[in-house]
C-alpha cells in the first residue's frame, strides 16, 4: 500500500513549496487584484450569455408554395381627401383587387391632423333601401323604386340607388364617370361634398392578403377600372387639374412582428413640390422564420426599399398620380432560432477564463519580478545608468 501511495504521490502535477521560501511582492499583490477583477468581469459576462438566449442565423432556399402574403399598412395623406382616395392591388399572376374596401379603414383628418370622421365605405349618401319601384310608368302597390345605372346595368334587375352604386357600376363596365351631375350623384351633392372636403387629409390603414408573388399595391385618386387591358383611374369626375400626394408612412410591414425586425419605411414622410406626380417604392421582400426558445415559430418577412418620384409628364406619357408600392420576393429565406448555451459549454468557458487569466498574470508577475531583481543587481554593482 505504501508503495502505491508513493507512486501516486510522484504523479502530483502541483508540487507544494514550503511557505518559508515564499517571497511576496507589491507588484504581485497589484497583479493579483487586477487579475481577480478581470476574472470576475469575464465570469459575469459569460454568465449573462448563459442565462440569455442567443440567436442563430441561417440562409436557406425558400421552397414554400401556395402561400399568401399579408401586408399591413398605415398611411396618412395630409392633402388628399378620403372621398377621392382608393386602394388597388395586383400581381404578376393576373389577379387584381380593385377599389379595395374590406379590412380597410379611412379617417378624415383636418389640416391640423385631427380626426373628423372614421368610415369604411366610400363617398355617397347612406344606402337607400330602394324607396320606389317603377313599372311601365306607374307605381305598383308596396313596390319600391329601382334607380337607373345609366347604361351600366349588367342585367335588367340591377339597380343603382345612390352615387356610390352608379360609380361602381361604371367601374365594372370600364367607363369613366365624366358628368356626375346627370345621375344620382347630383341629388347627393357629390361635387359639393368634394368641394367641402377640399383641404382635408386622409389616414388609411388596414391590411391586404395577396398571393406570394411579385406585384404592387397603390393609393391613388378615383375609381380604377380596366380599359383595353390598361389600368385606368377615373379622375374626370373630380374636376381637378392636380392632386397632392404628399404622404407619411406610419407603418408598413409584410407579415407579423418578430423580435429584432426593422421596417425601413416606418415613419418615412415625403412632401410634394410639383403640381402632380407618381411616387414609387421598390421593395425586395425577404421571407423570414423566427423560432424562440419555447419552439414557437413566427412566419414573417423583412424588406429593403428604394424610392423614385416621377412627375405627371415624362416625355409624351402621362402618369397616374398616386403612391405605388412595387414588391418582389427574394428566393432566399432567413431563419432565426433562439438557443440557450449548454451548461458544459458554459463550464468550459469559465475554466478557460480562470486558467487563462491566471497564466497570463503569472507570466506578467514573473517578468516584473525578475526585471526588478536584474535592475537592483546592476544598481548594486554600479552598472545601471
mmCIF file of C-alpha atoms in Angstrom:
data_model
loop_
_atom_site.group_PDB
_atom_site.id
_atom_site.type_symbol
_atom_site.label_atom_id
_atom_site.label_comp_id
_atom_site.label_asym_id
_atom_site.label_seq_id
_atom_site.Cartn_x
_atom_site.Cartn_y
_atom_site.Cartn_z
ATOM 1 C CA UNK A 1 0.000 0.000 0.000
ATOM 2 C CA UNK A 2 2.818 2.420 0.865
ATOM 3 C CA UNK A 3 4.397 1.656 -2.496
ATOM 4 C CA UNK A 4 1.160 2.521 -4.316
ATOM 5 C CA UNK A 5 0.732 5.728 -2.343
ATOM 6 C CA UNK A 6 4.282 6.696 -3.157
ATOM 7 C CA UNK A 7 3.714 6.195 -6.867
ATOM 8 C CA UNK A 8 0.535 8.304 -6.718
ATOM 9 C CA UNK A 9 2.477 10.986 -4.864
ATOM 10 C CA UNK A 10 5.035 11.070 -7.666
ATOM 11 C CA UNK A 11 2.222 11.794 -10.176
ATOM 12 C CA UNK A 12 1.360 15.062 -8.395
ATOM 13 C CA UNK A 13 1.420 17.826 -11.061
ATOM 14 C CA UNK A 14 1.110 20.504 -8.391
ATOM 15 C CA UNK A 15 4.168 20.220 -6.155
ATOM 16 C CA UNK A 16 3.889 22.237 -2.950
ATOM 17 C CA UNK A 17 6.550 24.754 -1.940
ATOM 18 C CA UNK A 18 7.386 25.376 1.663
ATOM 19 C CA UNK A 19 5.985 28.687 2.836
ATOM 20 C CA UNK A 20 9.401 29.581 4.223
ATOM 21 C CA UNK A 21 10.620 30.064 0.665
ATOM 22 C CA UNK A 22 7.750 32.342 -0.494
ATOM 23 C CA UNK A 23 8.650 35.886 -1.478
ATOM 24 C CA UNK A 24 5.617 38.210 -1.628
ATOM 25 C CA UNK A 25 5.965 41.492 -3.567
ATOM 26 C CA UNK A 26 3.940 44.688 -4.005
ATOM 27 C CA UNK A 27 3.733 44.178 -7.767
ATOM 28 C CA UNK A 28 2.429 40.656 -7.230
ATOM 29 C CA UNK A 29 -0.353 41.965 -4.982
ATOM 30 C CA UNK A 30 -1.381 44.576 -7.564
ATOM 31 C CA UNK A 31 -1.386 41.984 -10.352
ATOM 32 C CA UNK A 32 -3.431 39.592 -8.186
ATOM 33 C CA UNK A 33 -6.111 42.227 -7.548
ATOM 34 C CA UNK A 34 -6.210 43.250 -11.202
ATOM 35 C CA UNK A 35 -6.422 39.661 -12.449
ATOM 36 C CA UNK A 36 -9.189 38.890 -9.926
ATOM 37 C CA UNK A 37 -11.238 41.836 -11.208
ATOM 38 C CA UNK A 38 -10.707 40.704 -14.809
ATOM 39 C CA UNK A 39 -11.749 37.149 -13.909
ATOM 40 C CA UNK A 40 -14.895 38.432 -12.204
ATOM 41 C CA UNK A 41 -15.902 40.632 -15.145
ATOM 42 C CA UNK A 42 -15.315 37.865 -17.672
ATOM 43 C CA UNK A 43 -17.243 35.413 -15.486
ATOM 44 C CA UNK A 44 -20.239 37.772 -15.222
ATOM 45 C CA UNK A 45 -20.163 38.300 -18.979
ATOM 46 C CA UNK A 46 -20.147 34.571 -19.603
ATOM 47 C CA UNK A 47 -22.920 34.056 -17.051
ATOM 48 C CA UNK A 48 -25.054 36.684 -18.794
ATOM 49 C CA UNK A 49 -24.600 34.906 -22.136
ATOM 50 C CA UNK A 50 -25.534 31.607 -20.496
ATOM 51 C CA UNK A 51 -28.718 32.971 -18.909
ATOM 52 C CA UNK A 52 -29.891 34.729 -22.088
ATOM 53 C CA UNK A 53 -30.724 33.035 -25.376
ATOM 54 C CA UNK A 54 -28.533 33.592 -28.409
ATOM 55 C CA UNK A 55 -29.927 33.833 -31.938
ATOM 56 C CA UNK A 56 -28.536 31.626 -34.657
ATOM 57 C CA UNK A 57 -28.987 32.896 -38.238
ATOM 58 C CA UNK A 58 -29.141 30.713 -41.331
ATOM 59 C CA UNK A 59 -29.848 31.296 -45.015
ATOM 60 C CA UNK A 60 -31.811 28.658 -46.923
ATOM 61 C CA UNK A 61 -33.611 28.473 -50.254
ATOM 62 C CA UNK A 62 -37.296 29.349 -49.959
ATOM 63 C CA UNK A 63 -39.194 26.326 -51.299
ATOM 64 C CA UNK A 64 -42.645 27.309 -49.982
ATOM 65 C CA UNK A 65 -45.530 27.239 -52.456
ATOM 66 C CA UNK A 66 -49.136 28.391 -52.454
ATOM 67 C CA UNK A 67 -48.778 30.747 -49.508
ATOM 68 C CA UNK A 68 -50.270 34.208 -49.114
ATOM 69 C CA UNK A 69 -48.574 37.429 -48.101
ATOM 70 C CA UNK A 70 -50.153 39.731 -45.532
ATOM 71 C CA UNK A 71 -49.387 43.434 -45.987
ATOM 72 C CA UNK A 72 -50.151 45.701 -43.027
ATOM 73 C CA UNK A 73 -50.223 49.416 -43.790
ATOM 74 C CA UNK A 74 -50.983 52.731 -42.120
ATOM 75 C CA UNK A 75 -50.507 55.756 -44.406
ATOM 76 C CA UNK A 76 -51.531 59.378 -43.927
ATOM 77 C CA UNK A 77 -52.232 61.755 -46.824
ATOM 78 C CA UNK A 78 -52.429 65.267 -45.354
ATOM 79 C CA UNK A 79 -53.730 66.888 -48.564
ATOM 80 C CA UNK A 80 -55.788 64.135 -50.226
ATOM 81 C CA UNK A 81 -59.423 63.717 -49.043
ATOM 82 C CA UNK A 82 -60.802 60.266 -48.268
ATOM 83 C CA UNK A 83 -63.608 60.886 -50.796
ATOM 84 C CA UNK A 84 -61.283 60.539 -53.748
ATOM 85 C CA UNK A 85 -58.713 58.074 -52.383
ATOM 86 C CA UNK A 86 -58.826 54.426 -53.461
ATOM 87 C CA UNK A 87 -56.643 51.363 -52.945
ATOM 88 C CA UNK A 88 -55.831 48.758 -55.612
ATOM 89 C CA UNK A 89 -53.667 45.635 -55.552
ATOM 90 C CA UNK A 90 -52.486 43.404 -58.391
ATOM 91 C CA UNK A 91 -49.791 40.810 -59.047
ATOM 92 C CA UNK A 92 -47.969 39.135 -61.928
ATOM 93 C CA UNK A 93 -50.306 36.136 -61.789
ATOM 94 C CA UNK A 94 -53.049 38.377 -63.177
ATOM 95 C CA UNK A 95 -55.118 38.618 -60.000
ATOM 96 C CA UNK A 96 -56.472 42.105 -59.289
ATOM 97 C CA UNK A 97 -58.215 43.675 -56.310
ATOM 98 C CA UNK A 98 -59.661 46.995 -57.459
ATOM 99 C CA UNK A 99 -61.031 49.644 -55.107
ATOM 100 C CA UNK A 100 -60.315 47.522 -52.033
ATOM 101 C CA UNK A 101 -62.608 48.317 -49.087
ATOM 102 C CA UNK A 102 -62.686 45.202 -46.924
ATOM 103 C CA UNK A 103 -60.267 45.320 -43.960
ATOM 104 C CA UNK A 104 -59.519 48.969 -44.819
ATOM 105 C CA UNK A 105 -60.458 51.913 -42.577
ATOM 106 C CA UNK A 106 -60.318 55.579 -43.585
ATOM 107 C CA UNK A 107 -60.125 58.536 -41.208
ATOM 108 C CA UNK A 108 -60.900 62.036 -42.398
ATOM 109 C CA UNK A 109 -58.425 64.480 -40.871
ATOM 110 C CA UNK A 110 -58.259 68.256 -40.932
ATOM 111 C CA UNK A 111 -55.239 70.406 -41.760
ATOM 112 C CA UNK A 112 -54.003 70.039 -38.161
ATOM 113 C CA UNK A 113 -54.164 66.243 -38.206
ATOM 114 C CA UNK A 114 -57.278 65.972 -36.034
ATOM 115 C CA UNK A 115 -59.726 63.177 -36.863
ATOM 116 C CA UNK A 116 -63.054 64.395 -38.294
ATOM 117 C CA UNK A 117 -64.704 61.090 -39.181
ATOM 118 C CA UNK A 118 -63.876 57.392 -39.389
ATOM 119 C CA UNK A 119 -65.522 55.329 -42.087
ATOM 120 C CA UNK A 120 -65.084 52.243 -44.208
ATOM 121 C CA UNK A 121 -67.313 52.944 -47.218
ATOM 122 C CA UNK A 122 -66.597 55.448 -49.976
ATOM 123 C CA UNK A 123 -68.274 58.743 -50.731
ATOM 124 C CA UNK A 124 -72.029 58.864 -51.102
ATOM 125 C CA UNK A 125 -75.178 59.047 -49.001
ATOM 126 C CA UNK A 126 -76.202 56.080 -46.864
ATOM 127 C CA UNK A 127 -77.551 53.296 -48.999
ATOM 128 C CA UNK A 128 -81.221 53.815 -49.832
ATOM 129 C CA UNK A 129 -83.315 50.693 -49.482
ATOM 130 C CA UNK A 130 -84.956 51.041 -52.937
ATOM 131 C CA UNK A 131 -87.661 53.567 -51.951
ATOM 132 C CA UNK A 132 -89.932 53.188 -55.031
ATOM 133 C CA UNK A 133 -90.128 50.645 -57.870
ATOM 134 C CA UNK A 134 -91.134 51.895 -61.317
ATOM 135 C CA UNK A 135 -93.045 49.583 -63.702
ATOM 136 C CA UNK A 136 -94.310 50.812 -67.047
ATOM 137 C CA UNK A 137 -94.529 54.421 -65.945
ATOM 138 C CA UNK A 138 -96.680 53.804 -62.849
ATOM 139 C CA UNK A 139 -96.027 52.703 -59.260
ATOM 140 C CA UNK A 140 -97.497 49.433 -58.109
ATOM 141 C CA UNK A 141 -98.674 48.789 -54.578
ATOM 142 C CA UNK A 142 -95.956 48.003 -51.991
ATOM 143 C CA UNK A 143 -93.214 48.179 -54.622
ATOM 144 C CA UNK A 144 -90.025 50.179 -54.414
ATOM 145 C CA UNK A 145 -88.087 52.354 -56.808
ATOM 146 C CA UNK A 146 -85.104 50.893 -58.717
ATOM 147 C CA UNK A 147 -82.694 53.620 -59.772
ATOM 148 C CA UNK A 148 -81.080 53.620 -63.179
ATOM 149 C CA UNK A 149 -77.402 52.766 -63.700
ATOM 150 C CA UNK A 150 -77.421 54.833 -66.903
ATOM 151 C CA UNK A 151 -76.473 52.036 -69.258
ATOM 152 C CA UNK A 152 -74.052 50.253 -66.885
ATOM 153 C CA UNK A 153 -76.540 47.624 -65.693
ATOM 154 C CA UNK A 154 -75.282 44.041 -66.009
ATOM 155 C CA UNK A 155 -78.893 42.806 -66.129
ATOM 156 C CA UNK A 156 -82.412 44.227 -66.080
ATOM 157 C CA UNK A 157 -82.691 43.558 -62.350
ATOM 158 C CA UNK A 158 -79.703 45.727 -61.409
ATOM 159 C CA UNK A 159 -80.451 48.944 -59.539
ATOM 160 C CA UNK A 160 -78.282 51.961 -58.704
ATOM 161 C CA UNK A 161 -79.965 53.952 -55.944
ATOM 162 C CA UNK A 162 -77.060 56.112 -54.846
ATOM 163 C CA UNK A 163 -73.946 57.731 -56.225
ATOM 164 C CA UNK A 164 -71.584 55.034 -54.998
ATOM 165 C CA UNK A 165 -73.564 52.275 -56.732
ATOM 166 C CA UNK A 166 -73.510 54.177 -60.015
ATOM 167 C CA UNK A 167 -69.755 54.762 -59.772
ATOM 168 C CA UNK A 168 -69.230 51.070 -59.011
ATOM 169 C CA UNK A 169 -71.366 50.023 -61.992
ATOM 170 C CA UNK A 170 -69.378 52.340 -64.269
ATOM 171 C CA UNK A 171 -66.124 50.951 -62.889
ATOM 172 C CA UNK A 172 -67.154 47.366 -63.621
ATOM 173 C CA UNK A 173 -68.025 48.390 -67.183
ATOM 174 C CA UNK A 174 -64.686 50.151 -67.588
ATOM 175 C CA UNK A 175 -66.329 53.545 -68.097
ATOM 176 C CA UNK A 176 -65.283 56.924 -66.786
ATOM 177 C CA UNK A 177 -67.817 58.990 -64.877
ATOM 178 C CA UNK A 178 -67.420 62.213 -66.841
ATOM 179 C CA UNK A 179 -70.506 64.126 -65.671
ATOM 180 C CA UNK A 180 -71.730 63.265 -62.138
ATOM 181 C CA UNK A 181 -74.393 65.990 -62.281
ATOM 182 C CA UNK A 182 -76.500 63.838 -64.625
ATOM 183 C CA UNK A 183 -77.074 60.975 -62.159
ATOM 184 C CA UNK A 184 -77.912 60.279 -58.508
ATOM 185 C CA UNK A 185 -74.650 61.956 -57.509
ATOM 186 C CA UNK A 186 -76.290 65.331 -58.128
ATOM 187 C CA UNK A 187 -79.054 64.501 -55.647
ATOM 188 C CA UNK A 188 -76.479 63.529 -53.032
ATOM 189 C CA UNK A 189 -74.285 66.557 -53.677
ATOM 190 C CA UNK A 190 -71.297 64.578 -54.954
ATOM 191 C CA UNK A 191 -69.343 67.546 -56.299
ATOM 192 C CA UNK A 192 -70.354 69.776 -53.420
ATOM 193 C CA UNK A 193 -69.094 67.231 -50.911
ATOM 194 C CA UNK A 194 -65.752 67.047 -52.729
ATOM 195 C CA UNK A 195 -65.521 70.830 -52.553
ATOM 196 C CA UNK A 196 -66.461 70.799 -48.863
ATOM 197 C CA UNK A 197 -63.654 68.333 -48.145
ATOM 198 C CA UNK A 198 -61.095 70.450 -50.005
ATOM 199 C CA UNK A 199 -58.048 70.929 -47.765
ATOM 200 C CA UNK A 200 -58.744 67.789 -45.730
ATOM 201 C CA UNK A 201 -56.486 64.768 -45.477
ATOM 202 C CA UNK A 202 -56.965 61.058 -45.014
ATOM 203 C CA UNK A 203 -55.442 58.395 -42.828
ATOM 204 C CA UNK A 204 -55.968 54.946 -44.328
ATOM 205 C CA UNK A 205 -54.953 51.762 -42.531
ATOM 206 C CA UNK A 206 -55.672 48.049 -42.622
ATOM 207 C CA UNK A 207 -54.213 45.008 -44.354
ATOM 208 C CA UNK A 208 -54.178 43.113 -47.643
ATOM 209 C CA UNK A 209 -53.966 39.363 -48.237
ATOM 210 C CA UNK A 210 -52.231 38.814 -51.587
ATOM 211 C CA UNK A 211 -50.579 35.933 -53.410
ATOM 212 C CA UNK A 212 -46.943 35.337 -52.509
ATOM 213 C CA UNK A 213 -45.696 36.520 -55.892
ATOM 214 C CA UNK A 214 -44.356 39.813 -57.207
ATOM 215 C CA UNK A 215 -46.938 42.560 -57.513
ATOM 216 C CA UNK A 216 -47.891 46.037 -56.397
ATOM 217 C CA UNK A 217 -50.497 47.957 -54.461
ATOM 218 C CA UNK A 218 -51.131 51.657 -54.726
ATOM 219 C CA UNK A 219 -53.105 54.556 -53.299
ATOM 220 C CA UNK A 220 -54.477 56.865 -55.985
ATOM 221 C CA UNK A 221 -57.407 59.236 -56.548
ATOM 222 C CA UNK A 222 -60.510 57.994 -58.359
ATOM 223 C CA UNK A 223 -62.075 54.621 -59.004
ATOM 224 C CA UNK A 224 -59.986 52.212 -61.077
ATOM 225 C CA UNK A 225 -61.067 50.051 -63.992
ATOM 226 C CA UNK A 226 -59.593 48.108 -66.900
ATOM 227 C CA UNK A 227 -59.785 49.660 -70.360
ATOM 228 C CA UNK A 228 -58.142 47.792 -73.250
ATOM 229 C CA UNK A 229 -56.040 45.836 -70.724
ATOM 230 C CA UNK A 230 -54.759 49.104 -69.243
ATOM 231 C CA UNK A 231 -55.217 50.034 -65.601
ATOM 232 C CA UNK A 232 -57.073 53.383 -65.553
ATOM 233 C CA UNK A 233 -58.387 55.652 -62.791
ATOM 234 C CA UNK A 234 -61.431 57.870 -63.301
ATOM 235 C CA UNK A 235 -60.251 61.403 -62.454
ATOM 236 C CA UNK A 236 -62.653 63.393 -64.659
ATOM 237 C CA UNK A 237 -65.494 63.356 -62.142
ATOM 238 C CA UNK A 238 -63.421 65.268 -59.578
ATOM 239 C CA UNK A 239 -62.875 68.220 -61.945
ATOM 240 C CA UNK A 240 -59.353 68.852 -60.624
ATOM 241 C CA UNK A 241 -56.130 69.547 -62.512
ATOM 242 C CA UNK A 242 -53.668 68.281 -59.892
ATOM 243 C CA UNK A 243 -53.518 66.061 -56.827
ATOM 244 C CA UNK A 244 -51.173 66.466 -53.874
ATOM 245 C CA UNK A 245 -49.853 63.020 -52.954
ATOM 246 C CA UNK A 246 -47.698 64.128 -50.030
ATOM 247 C CA UNK A 247 -47.764 61.290 -47.530
ATOM 248 C CA UNK A 248 -46.375 59.805 -44.345
ATOM 249 C CA UNK A 249 -45.995 56.054 -43.851
ATOM 250 C CA UNK A 250 -46.789 55.396 -40.212
ATOM 251 C CA UNK A 251 -46.330 51.651 -40.582
ATOM 252 C CA UNK A 252 -45.695 49.179 -43.367
ATOM 253 C CA UNK A 253 -44.971 45.520 -42.647
ATOM 254 C CA UNK A 254 -45.058 42.288 -44.613
ATOM 255 C CA UNK A 255 -46.240 39.718 -42.097
ATOM 256 C CA UNK A 256 -46.222 39.600 -38.303
ATOM 257 C CA UNK A 257 -43.820 41.318 -35.930
ATOM 258 C CA UNK A 258 -40.880 39.334 -34.549
ATOM 259 C CA UNK A 259 -38.085 40.425 -32.154
ATOM 260 C CA UNK A 260 -35.370 42.455 -33.836
ATOM 261 C CA UNK A 261 -37.269 43.267 -37.035
ATOM 262 C CA UNK A 262 -36.574 46.672 -38.614
ATOM 263 C CA UNK A 263 -39.111 48.097 -41.083
ATOM 264 C CA UNK A 264 -37.255 50.793 -43.057
ATOM 265 C CA UNK A 265 -40.387 52.679 -44.166
ATOM 266 C CA UNK A 266 -41.921 53.213 -40.712
ATOM 267 C CA UNK A 267 -42.142 56.949 -40.085
ATOM 268 C CA UNK A 268 -40.991 57.938 -43.593
ATOM 269 C CA UNK A 269 -42.504 61.225 -44.800
ATOM 270 C CA UNK A 270 -42.473 62.856 -48.243
ATOM 271 C CA UNK A 271 -43.807 66.263 -49.359
ATOM 272 C CA UNK A 272 -44.749 67.033 -52.946
ATOM 273 C CA UNK A 273 -43.241 70.126 -54.564
ATOM 274 C CA UNK A 274 -44.548 69.705 -58.133
ATOM 275 C CA UNK A 275 -48.251 70.002 -59.131
ATOM 276 C CA UNK A 276 -48.701 66.252 -59.539
ATOM 277 C CA UNK A 277 -46.765 63.032 -59.943
ATOM 278 C CA UNK A 278 -46.252 59.374 -59.095
ATOM 279 C CA UNK A 279 -44.197 58.299 -56.089
ATOM 280 C CA UNK A 280 -42.821 54.764 -56.284
ATOM 281 C CA UNK A 281 -41.359 52.429 -53.681
ATOM 282 C CA UNK A 282 -39.486 49.373 -54.990
ATOM 283 C CA UNK A 283 -39.427 46.751 -52.251
ATOM 284 C CA UNK A 284 -37.458 43.495 -52.007
ATOM 285 C CA UNK A 285 -39.212 41.179 -49.563
ATOM 286 C CA UNK A 286 -37.111 38.530 -47.781
ATOM 287 C CA UNK A 287 -39.086 35.638 -46.206
ATOM 288 C CA UNK A 288 -38.107 35.202 -42.567
ATOM 289 C CA UNK A 289 -38.795 32.496 -39.989
ATOM 290 C CA UNK A 290 -38.250 33.257 -36.292
ATOM 291 C CA UNK A 291 -38.251 30.479 -33.682
ATOM 292 C CA UNK A 292 -37.990 31.357 -29.973
ATOM 293 C CA UNK A 293 -36.593 29.191 -27.172
ATOM 294 C CA UNK A 294 -40.026 27.667 -26.488
ATOM 295 C CA UNK A 295 -40.263 26.398 -30.066
ATOM 296 C CA UNK A 296 -42.917 28.930 -31.155
ATOM 297 C CA UNK A 297 -42.411 29.822 -34.834
ATOM 298 C CA UNK A 298 -43.325 33.124 -36.497
ATOM 299 C CA UNK A 299 -43.595 33.189 -40.295
ATOM 300 C CA UNK A 300 -42.859 36.754 -41.381
ATOM 301 C CA UNK A 301 -40.780 38.883 -43.758
ATOM 302 C CA UNK A 302 -38.127 41.578 -43.825
ATOM 303 C CA UNK A 303 -37.633 44.017 -46.682
ATOM 304 C CA UNK A 304 -35.358 46.600 -48.228
ATOM 305 C CA UNK A 305 -36.563 49.531 -50.315
ATOM 306 C CA UNK A 306 -35.561 52.132 -52.890
ATOM 307 C CA UNK A 307 -37.627 55.186 -53.856
ATOM 308 C CA UNK A 308 -38.316 57.138 -57.034
ATOM 309 C CA UNK A 309 -40.577 60.059 -57.993
ATOM 310 C CA UNK A 310 -41.910 60.637 -61.499
ATOM 311 C CA UNK A 311 -43.633 63.860 -62.477
ATOM 312 C CA UNK A 312 -47.008 63.646 -64.206
ATOM 313 C CA UNK A 313 -45.390 64.384 -67.565
ATOM 314 C CA UNK A 314 -42.443 62.307 -68.701
ATOM 315 C CA UNK A 315 -41.796 62.845 -72.397
ATOM 316 C CA UNK A 316 -45.164 62.333 -74.037
ATOM 317 C CA UNK A 317 -46.514 59.990 -71.348
ATOM 318 C CA UNK A 318 -48.943 60.803 -68.586
ATOM 319 C CA UNK A 319 -48.543 59.021 -65.257
ATOM 320 C CA UNK A 320 -51.285 58.344 -62.754
ATOM 321 C CA UNK A 321 -50.825 60.466 -59.610
ATOM 322 C CA UNK A 322 -50.503 58.262 -56.566
ATOM 323 C CA UNK A 323 -48.220 56.323 -54.234
ATOM 324 C CA UNK A 324 -47.157 52.935 -55.608
ATOM 325 C CA UNK A 325 -45.518 50.061 -53.733
ATOM 326 C CA UNK A 326 -43.885 47.528 -56.077
ATOM 327 C CA UNK A 327 -42.730 44.414 -54.220
ATOM 328 C CA UNK A 328 -40.755 41.360 -55.270
ATOM 329 C CA UNK A 329 -39.924 38.179 -53.338
ATOM 330 C CA UNK A 330 -36.395 37.018 -52.623
ATOM 331 C CA UNK A 331 -35.666 33.310 -53.305
ATOM 332 C CA UNK A 332 -33.583 33.163 -50.114
ATOM 333 C CA UNK A 333 -35.226 32.662 -46.723
ATOM 334 C CA UNK A 334 -33.648 33.835 -43.460
ATOM 335 C CA UNK A 335 -34.169 31.708 -40.344
ATOM 336 C CA UNK A 336 -33.590 32.968 -36.809
ATOM 337 C CA UNK A 337 -33.515 30.413 -33.998
ATOM 338 C CA UNK A 338 -33.135 31.272 -30.304
ATOM 339 C CA UNK A 339 -30.980 28.798 -28.382
ATOM 340 C CA UNK A 340 -29.557 28.518 -24.882
ATOM 341 C CA UNK A 341 -25.855 27.783 -24.378
ATOM 342 C CA UNK A 342 -25.326 24.343 -22.808
ATOM 343 C CA UNK A 343 -24.056 24.130 -19.240
ATOM 344 C CA UNK A 344 -20.978 22.150 -20.309
ATOM 345 C CA UNK A 345 -20.088 24.909 -22.768
ATOM 346 C CA UNK A 346 -20.551 27.493 -20.002
ATOM 347 C CA UNK A 347 -18.367 25.470 -17.625
ATOM 348 C CA UNK A 348 -15.661 25.088 -20.272
ATOM 349 C CA UNK A 349 -15.585 28.814 -20.906
ATOM 350 C CA UNK A 350 -15.390 29.609 -17.179
ATOM 351 C CA UNK A 351 -12.430 27.246 -16.769
ATOM 352 C CA UNK A 352 -10.759 28.811 -19.803
ATOM 353 C CA UNK A 353 -11.269 32.275 -18.313
ATOM 354 C CA UNK A 354 -9.840 31.368 -14.899
ATOM 355 C CA UNK A 355 -6.911 29.370 -16.280
ATOM 356 C CA UNK A 356 -6.095 31.899 -18.997
ATOM 357 C CA UNK A 357 -6.137 34.940 -16.743
ATOM 358 C CA UNK A 358 -4.173 33.094 -14.018
ATOM 359 C CA UNK A 359 -1.497 32.022 -16.510
ATOM 360 C CA UNK A 360 -1.139 35.438 -18.130
ATOM 361 C CA UNK A 361 -0.982 37.210 -14.773
ATOM 362 C CA UNK A 362 1.669 34.704 -13.592
ATOM 363 C CA UNK A 363 3.803 35.403 -16.685
ATOM 364 C CA UNK A 364 3.424 39.141 -16.154
ATOM 365 C CA UNK A 365 4.287 38.878 -12.466
ATOM 366 C CA UNK A 366 7.357 36.769 -13.215
ATOM 367 C CA UNK A 367 8.531 39.252 -15.841
ATOM 368 C CA UNK A 368 8.164 42.187 -13.434
ATOM 369 C CA UNK A 369 9.789 40.324 -10.508
ATOM 370 C CA UNK A 370 12.865 39.165 -12.430
ATOM 371 C CA UNK A 371 13.152 42.566 -14.128
ATOM 372 C CA UNK A 372 13.216 44.310 -10.766
ATOM 373 C CA UNK A 373 15.875 41.873 -9.467
ATOM 374 C CA UNK A 374 18.088 42.428 -12.522
ATOM 375 C CA UNK A 375 17.824 46.211 -12.217
ATOM 376 C CA UNK A 376 18.528 46.088 -8.482
ATOM 377 C CA UNK A 377 21.584 43.890 -9.001
ATOM 378 C CA UNK A 378 23.023 46.237 -11.640
ATOM 379 C CA UNK A 379 22.415 49.190 -9.363
ATOM 380 C CA UNK A 380 24.366 47.454 -6.547
ATOM 381 C CA UNK A 381 27.421 46.891 -8.756
ATOM 382 C CA UNK A 382 27.120 50.365 -10.314
ATOM 383 C CA UNK A 383 26.443 49.222 -13.891
ATOM 384 C CA UNK A 384 22.940 50.679 -14.184
ATOM 385 C CA UNK A 385 22.811 54.042 -15.897
#
